[in-house]
PDB file of C-alpha atoms in Angstrom:
ATOM      1  CA  MET A   1      -0.010   0.018   0.147  1.00  0.00           C
ATOM      2  CA  SER A   2       0.928   3.515  -0.231  1.00  0.00           C
ATOM      3  CA  VAL A   3       1.576   6.060   2.559  1.00  0.00           C
ATOM      4  CA  GLU A   4       0.548   9.638   2.212  1.00  0.00           C
ATOM      5  CA  ASP A   5       3.184  12.300   2.777  1.00  0.00           C
ATOM      6  CA  LEU A   6       4.420  13.157   6.388  1.00  0.00           C
ATOM      7  CA  THR A   7       2.182  14.797   8.547  1.00  0.00           C
ATOM      8  CA  VAL A   8       3.199  18.074  10.067  1.00  0.00           C
ATOM      9  CA  ASP A   9       5.209  16.640  13.045  1.00  0.00           C
ATOM     10  CA  GLY A  10       5.288  13.057  12.232  1.00  0.00           C
ATOM     11  CA  VAL A  11       4.821   9.978   9.790  1.00  0.00           C
ATOM     12  CA  GLU A  12       1.631   8.666   8.613  1.00  0.00           C
ATOM     13  CA  LEU A  13       1.209   5.088   7.337  1.00  0.00           C
ATOM     14  CA  ARG A  14      -1.421   3.402   5.426  1.00  0.00           C
ATOM     15  CA  TYR A  15      -1.404  -0.464   5.110  1.00  0.00           C
ATOM     16  CA  ARG A  16      -3.179  -3.544   5.585  1.00  0.00           C
ATOM     17  CA  LEU A  17      -1.907  -6.177   7.852  1.00  0.00           C
ATOM     18  CA  THR A  18      -1.155  -9.797   6.958  1.00  0.00           C
ATOM     19  CA  ALA A  19      -0.500 -12.944   8.348  1.00  0.00           C
ATOM     20  CA  ALA A  20       3.289 -12.671   7.525  1.00  0.00           C
ATOM     21  CA  ASP A  21       3.341  -9.369   9.332  1.00  0.00           C
ATOM     22  CA  TYR A  22       2.101 -10.956  12.275  1.00  0.00           C
ATOM     23  CA  LYS A  23       4.376 -13.841  12.093  1.00  0.00           C
ATOM     24  CA  ASP A  24       7.401 -11.500  11.819  1.00  0.00           C
ATOM     25  CA  ALA A  25       6.045  -9.465  14.752  1.00  0.00           C
ATOM     26  CA  LEU A  26       5.529 -12.455  17.053  1.00  0.00           C
ATOM     27  CA  ILE A  27       8.883 -13.826  16.320  1.00  0.00           C
ATOM     28  CA  ALA A  28      10.495 -10.321  16.958  1.00  0.00           C
ATOM     29  CA  ARG A  29       8.657 -10.096  20.163  1.00  0.00           C
ATOM     30  CA  THR A  30      10.819 -12.628  21.655  1.00  0.00           C
ATOM     31  CA  LYS A  31      13.482 -10.213  21.887  1.00  0.00           C
ATOM     32  CA  GLY A  32      11.497  -8.036  24.105  1.00  0.00           C
ATOM     33  CA  SER A  33       9.748 -10.663  26.139  1.00  0.00           C
ATOM     34  CA  ALA A  34      11.465 -12.194  29.268  1.00  0.00           C
ATOM     35  CA  SER A  35       8.770 -14.932  29.223  1.00  0.00           C
ATOM     36  CA  ALA A  36       9.229 -15.811  25.404  1.00  0.00           C
ATOM     37  CA  ARG A  37      12.887 -16.027  25.901  1.00  0.00           C
ATOM     38  CA  ARG A  38      12.743 -17.868  29.077  1.00  0.00           C
ATOM     39  CA  SER A  39      10.373 -20.419  26.995  1.00  0.00           C
ATOM     40  CA  ARG A  40      12.586 -20.780  24.107  1.00  0.00           C
ATOM     41  CA  ARG A  41      15.627 -21.401  26.260  1.00  0.00           C
ATOM     42  CA  LEU A  42      13.735 -24.039  28.187  1.00  0.00           C
ATOM     43  CA  SER A  43      12.596 -25.632  24.896  1.00  0.00           C
ATOM     44  CA  ILE A  44      15.879 -25.869  23.594  1.00  0.00           C
ATOM     45  CA  LEU A  45      17.489 -27.357  26.732  1.00  0.00           C
ATOM     46  CA  ALA A  46      14.658 -30.047  26.718  1.00  0.00           C
ATOM     47  CA  CYS A  47      15.523 -30.831  23.045  1.00  0.00           C
ATOM     48  CA  VAL A  48      19.348 -30.969  24.005  1.00  0.00           C
ATOM     49  CA  LEU A  49      18.759 -33.111  26.898  1.00  0.00           C
ATOM     50  CA  ALA A  50      16.365 -35.498  25.179  1.00  0.00           C
ATOM     51  CA  VAL A  51      18.899 -35.793  22.340  1.00  0.00           C
ATOM     52  CA  PHE A  52      21.577 -36.525  24.943  1.00  0.00           C
ATOM     53  CA  PHE A  53      19.675 -39.109  26.625  1.00  0.00           C
ATOM     54  CA  ILE A  54      18.976 -40.797  23.176  1.00  0.00           C
ATOM     55  CA  ALA A  55      22.461 -40.916  22.036  1.00  0.00           C
ATOM     56  CA  LEU A  56      23.455 -42.418  25.691  1.00  0.00           C
ATOM     57  CA  LEU A  57      20.946 -44.992  25.494  1.00  0.00           C
ATOM     58  CA  ALA A  58      22.008 -45.767  21.695  1.00  0.00           C
ATOM     59  CA  VAL A  59      25.506 -46.013  22.727  1.00  0.00           C
ATOM     60  CA  THR A  60      24.791 -48.490  25.692  1.00  0.00           C
ATOM     61  CA  ASP A  61      22.527 -50.687  23.238  1.00  0.00           C
ATOM     62  CA  SER A  62      19.533 -49.819  25.688  1.00  0.00           C
ATOM     63  CA  GLU A  63      15.940 -49.504  24.614  1.00  0.00           C
ATOM     64  CA  ILE A  64      14.928 -46.080  23.588  1.00  0.00           C
ATOM     65  CA  PRO A  65      11.454 -45.049  25.137  1.00  0.00           C
ATOM     66  CA  VAL A  66       9.181 -43.526  22.405  1.00  0.00           C
ATOM     67  CA  PRO A  67       8.340 -40.520  24.614  1.00  0.00           C
ATOM     68  CA  LEU A  68      12.074 -39.637  24.496  1.00  0.00           C
ATOM     69  CA  LEU A  69      11.928 -39.854  20.752  1.00  0.00           C
ATOM     70  CA  VAL A  70       9.090 -37.551  20.621  1.00  0.00           C
ATOM     71  CA  ILE A  71      10.150 -34.903  23.019  1.00  0.00           C
ATOM     72  CA  PRO A  72      12.724 -33.105  20.837  1.00  0.00           C
ATOM     73  CA  VAL A  73      10.443 -33.349  17.581  1.00  0.00           C
ATOM     74  CA  ALA A  74       7.654 -31.872  19.650  1.00  0.00           C
ATOM     75  CA  PHE A  75       9.550 -28.952  21.139  1.00  0.00           C
ATOM     76  CA  ALA A  76      10.907 -28.030  17.662  1.00  0.00           C
ATOM     77  CA  LEU A  77       7.553 -28.231  16.248  1.00  0.00           C
ATOM     78  CA  LEU A  78       6.151 -26.031  18.951  1.00  0.00           C
ATOM     79  CA  GLN A  79       9.223 -23.448  18.566  1.00  0.00           C
ATOM     80  CA  TRP A  80       8.669 -23.317  14.695  1.00  0.00           C
ATOM     81  CA  GLY A  81       4.973 -23.647  14.360  1.00  0.00           C
ATOM     82  CA  THR A  82       3.579 -21.552  17.235  1.00  0.00           C
ATOM     83  CA  PRO A  83       4.194 -18.177  15.742  1.00  0.00           C
ATOM     84  CA  ARG A  84       2.954 -19.285  12.490  1.00  0.00           C
ATOM     85  CA  LEU A  85      -0.284 -20.681  13.857  1.00  0.00           C
ATOM     86  CA  GLN A  86      -0.950 -17.591  15.867  1.00  0.00           C
ATOM     87  CA  SER A  87      -0.066 -15.357  12.882  1.00  0.00           C
ATOM     88  CA  ARG A  88      -2.755 -17.117  10.656  1.00  0.00           C
ATOM     89  CA  GLN A  89      -5.341 -16.407  13.367  1.00  0.00           C
ATOM     90  CA  PHE A  90      -4.377 -12.786  13.926  1.00  0.00           C
ATOM     91  CA  GLY A  91      -4.041 -12.419   9.920  1.00  0.00           C
ATOM     92  CA  LYS A  92      -7.896 -13.498   9.757  1.00  0.00           C
ATOM     93  CA  LEU A  93      -8.811 -10.932  12.430  1.00  0.00           C
ATOM     94  CA  ALA A  94      -6.886  -8.275  10.542  1.00  0.00           C
ATOM     95  CA  GLN A  95      -8.690  -8.832   7.560  1.00  0.00           C
ATOM     96  CA  ALA A  96     -11.871  -7.647   9.145  1.00  0.00           C
ATOM     97  CA  HIS A  97     -10.481  -4.564  10.356  1.00  0.00           C
ATOM     98  CA  GLY A  98      -9.467  -3.538   6.635  1.00  0.00           C
ATOM     99  CA  ASP A  99      -6.981  -0.880   5.907  1.00  0.00           C
ATOM    100  CA  TYR A 100      -4.940   0.694   8.841  1.00  0.00           C
ATOM    101  CA  ARG A 101      -3.937   4.347   8.972  1.00  0.00           C
ATOM    102  CA  THR A 102      -1.187   4.998  11.814  1.00  0.00           C
ATOM    103  CA  THR A 103       0.026   8.332  12.527  1.00  0.00           C
ATOM    104  CA  VAL A 104       3.308   8.613  14.508  1.00  0.00           C
ATOM    105  CA  THR A 105       3.821  12.262  16.051  1.00  0.00           C
ATOM    106  CA  GLU A 106       6.141  13.658  18.731  1.00  0.00           C
ATOM    107  CA  SER A 107       3.243  13.243  21.216  1.00  0.00           C
ATOM    108  CA  ASP A 108       1.732   9.777  20.330  1.00  0.00           C
ATOM    109  CA  VAL A 109       0.763   6.938  18.154  1.00  0.00           C
ATOM    110  CA  THR A 110      -2.995   6.767  16.699  1.00  0.00           C
ATOM    111  CA  VAL A 111      -3.909   3.581  14.941  1.00  0.00           C
ATOM    112  CA  ALA A 112      -7.284   3.690  13.114  1.00  0.00           C
ATOM    113  CA  HIS A 113      -9.081   1.019  11.076  1.00  0.00           C
ATOM    114  CA  GLN A 114     -12.711   0.252   9.966  1.00  0.00           C
ATOM    115  CA  GLN A 115     -13.679  -0.944  13.421  1.00  0.00           C
ATOM    116  CA  ALA A 116     -11.831   1.334  15.767  1.00  0.00           C
ATOM    117  CA  THR A 117      -9.477   4.067  16.479  1.00  0.00           C
ATOM    118  CA  GLY A 118      -6.918   4.010  19.236  1.00  0.00           C
ATOM    119  CA  THR A 119      -4.185   6.710  20.660  1.00  0.00           C
ATOM    120  CA  MET A 120      -1.381   5.639  22.932  1.00  0.00           C
ATOM    121  CA  THR A 121       1.019   7.733  24.451  1.00  0.00           C
ATOM    122  CA  TRP A 122       4.900   7.029  24.339  1.00  0.00           C
ATOM    123  CA  GLN A 123       4.536   5.557  27.805  1.00  0.00           C
ATOM    124  CA  ALA A 124       2.133   2.775  26.683  1.00  0.00           C
ATOM    125  CA  ALA A 125       4.731   1.114  24.497  1.00  0.00           C
ATOM    126  CA  PRO A 126       8.186   2.263  25.640  1.00  0.00           C
ATOM    127  CA  ARG A 127      10.192  -0.275  23.581  1.00  0.00           C
ATOM    128  CA  TYR A 128      10.423  -1.435  19.994  1.00  0.00           C
ATOM    129  CA  VAL A 129      11.999  -4.196  17.721  1.00  0.00           C
ATOM    130  CA  GLU A 130      13.174  -3.280  14.170  1.00  0.00           C
ATOM    131  CA  THR A 131      13.123  -6.259  11.697  1.00  0.00           C
ATOM    132  CA  SER A 132      13.940  -6.054   8.026  1.00  0.00           C
ATOM    133  CA  ARG A 133      10.285  -5.404   7.203  1.00  0.00           C
ATOM    134  CA  LEU A 134       8.576  -4.013  10.501  1.00  0.00           C
ATOM    135  CA  PHE A 135       8.863  -1.848  13.485  1.00  0.00           C
ATOM    136  CA  VAL A 136       7.223  -3.546  16.327  1.00  0.00           C
ATOM    137  CA  LEU A 137       6.017  -1.597  19.242  1.00  0.00           C
ATOM    138  CA  LEU A 138       5.964  -3.393  22.643  1.00  0.00           C
ATOM    139  CA  SER A 139       4.152  -2.727  25.803  1.00  0.00           C
ATOM    140  CA  GLY A 140       6.286  -1.902  28.863  1.00  0.00           C
ATOM    141  CA  ASP A 141       5.234  -5.181  30.820  1.00  0.00           C
ATOM    142  CA  LYS A 142       7.832  -8.118  30.952  1.00  0.00           C
ATOM    143  CA  ASN A 143       5.817 -10.198  28.813  1.00  0.00           C
ATOM    144  CA  ALA A 144       5.335  -7.609  26.044  1.00  0.00           C
ATOM    145  CA  THR A 145       1.578  -8.599  25.746  1.00  0.00           C
ATOM    146  CA  CYS A 146       0.589  -5.763  23.616  1.00  0.00           C
ATOM    147  CA  LEU A 147       2.303  -4.930  20.243  1.00  0.00           C
ATOM    148  CA  THR A 148       1.620  -2.470  17.484  1.00  0.00           C
ATOM    149  CA  ILE A 149       2.886  -3.293  13.940  1.00  0.00           C
ATOM    150  CA  LEU A 150       4.329  -0.810  11.545  1.00  0.00           C
ATOM    151  CA  PRO A 151       5.024  -2.348   8.231  1.00  0.00           C
ATOM    152  CA  LYS A 152       7.957  -0.440   6.564  1.00  0.00           C
ATOM    153  CA  ARG A 153       6.394  -1.087   3.126  1.00  0.00           C
ATOM    154  CA  ALA A 154       3.721   1.363   4.210  1.00  0.00           C
ATOM    155  CA  VAL A 155       6.043   4.126   3.515  1.00  0.00           C
ATOM    156  CA  GLN A 156       7.008   5.497   0.265  1.00  0.00           C
ATOM    157  CA  ASP A 157      10.888   5.910   0.604  1.00  0.00           C
ATOM    158  CA  GLU A 158      13.689   5.175   2.621  1.00  0.00           C
ATOM    159  CA  ALA A 159      13.865   8.813   3.851  1.00  0.00           C
ATOM    160  CA  THR A 160      10.592   8.435   5.384  1.00  0.00           C
ATOM    161  CA  VAL A 161      11.718   5.067   7.238  1.00  0.00           C
ATOM    162  CA  GLU A 162      14.440   7.045   8.524  1.00  0.00           C
ATOM    163  CA  ARG A 163      12.114   9.638   9.858  1.00  0.00           C
ATOM    164  CA  LEU A 164      10.005   7.037  11.568  1.00  0.00           C
ATOM    165  CA  ARG A 165      13.080   5.494  13.006  1.00  0.00           C
ATOM    166  CA  ALA A 166      14.195   8.784  14.444  1.00  0.00           C
ATOM    167  CA  LEU A 167      10.812   9.370  15.877  1.00  0.00           C
ATOM    168  CA  LEU A 168      10.957   5.959  17.653  1.00  0.00           C
ATOM    169  CA  ASP A 169      14.464   6.343  18.800  1.00  0.00           C
ATOM    170  CA  ARG A 170      13.464   9.688  20.493  1.00  0.00           C
ATOM    171  CA  HIS A 171      10.525   8.305  22.297  1.00  0.00           C
ATOM    172  CA  ARG A 172      11.314   4.367  22.651  1.00  0.00           C
ATOM    173  CA  THR A 173      14.135   2.353  23.798  1.00  0.00           C
ATOM    174  CA  ARG A 174      15.086   0.097  20.804  1.00  0.00           C
ATOM    175  CA  ILE A 175      15.699  -3.847  21.690  1.00  0.00           C
TER     176      ILE A 175
END
């Protein structure tokens, strides 16, 4: 989608959120969420331990219990699949919202779509993560339960992306 020119003191974006946007945002959210990082570490640890025990049992010619074989596969599928499954559900919800119009100014961020309009102050989402395709604004709680997605494709040129990045850097902490 295209973006209108810059507002007087900020950046205006027009876009339609997709499942791919949500997938990237949910994956990026793990950088800003203590519980997501902890969950990922525990899953990796469980996989490593299961593989270690499988190798140990194989070396000693012992019978390998089926649950031990399933654990690494299950945790790997969960790590890989959860953001993808969630993003498909969020993508379906976003389709009902239609086109988004977000204005980022020196004082706040306003997000509007067909069903609602909301304005949040900089204190509501004090952190953000930048990916190659998105800016993801995160709430201040340790689990980053709320996020706002700003796709870079919603701006016309790299100069506008730089202005948006500068606004975010002035008011938010980059993770």
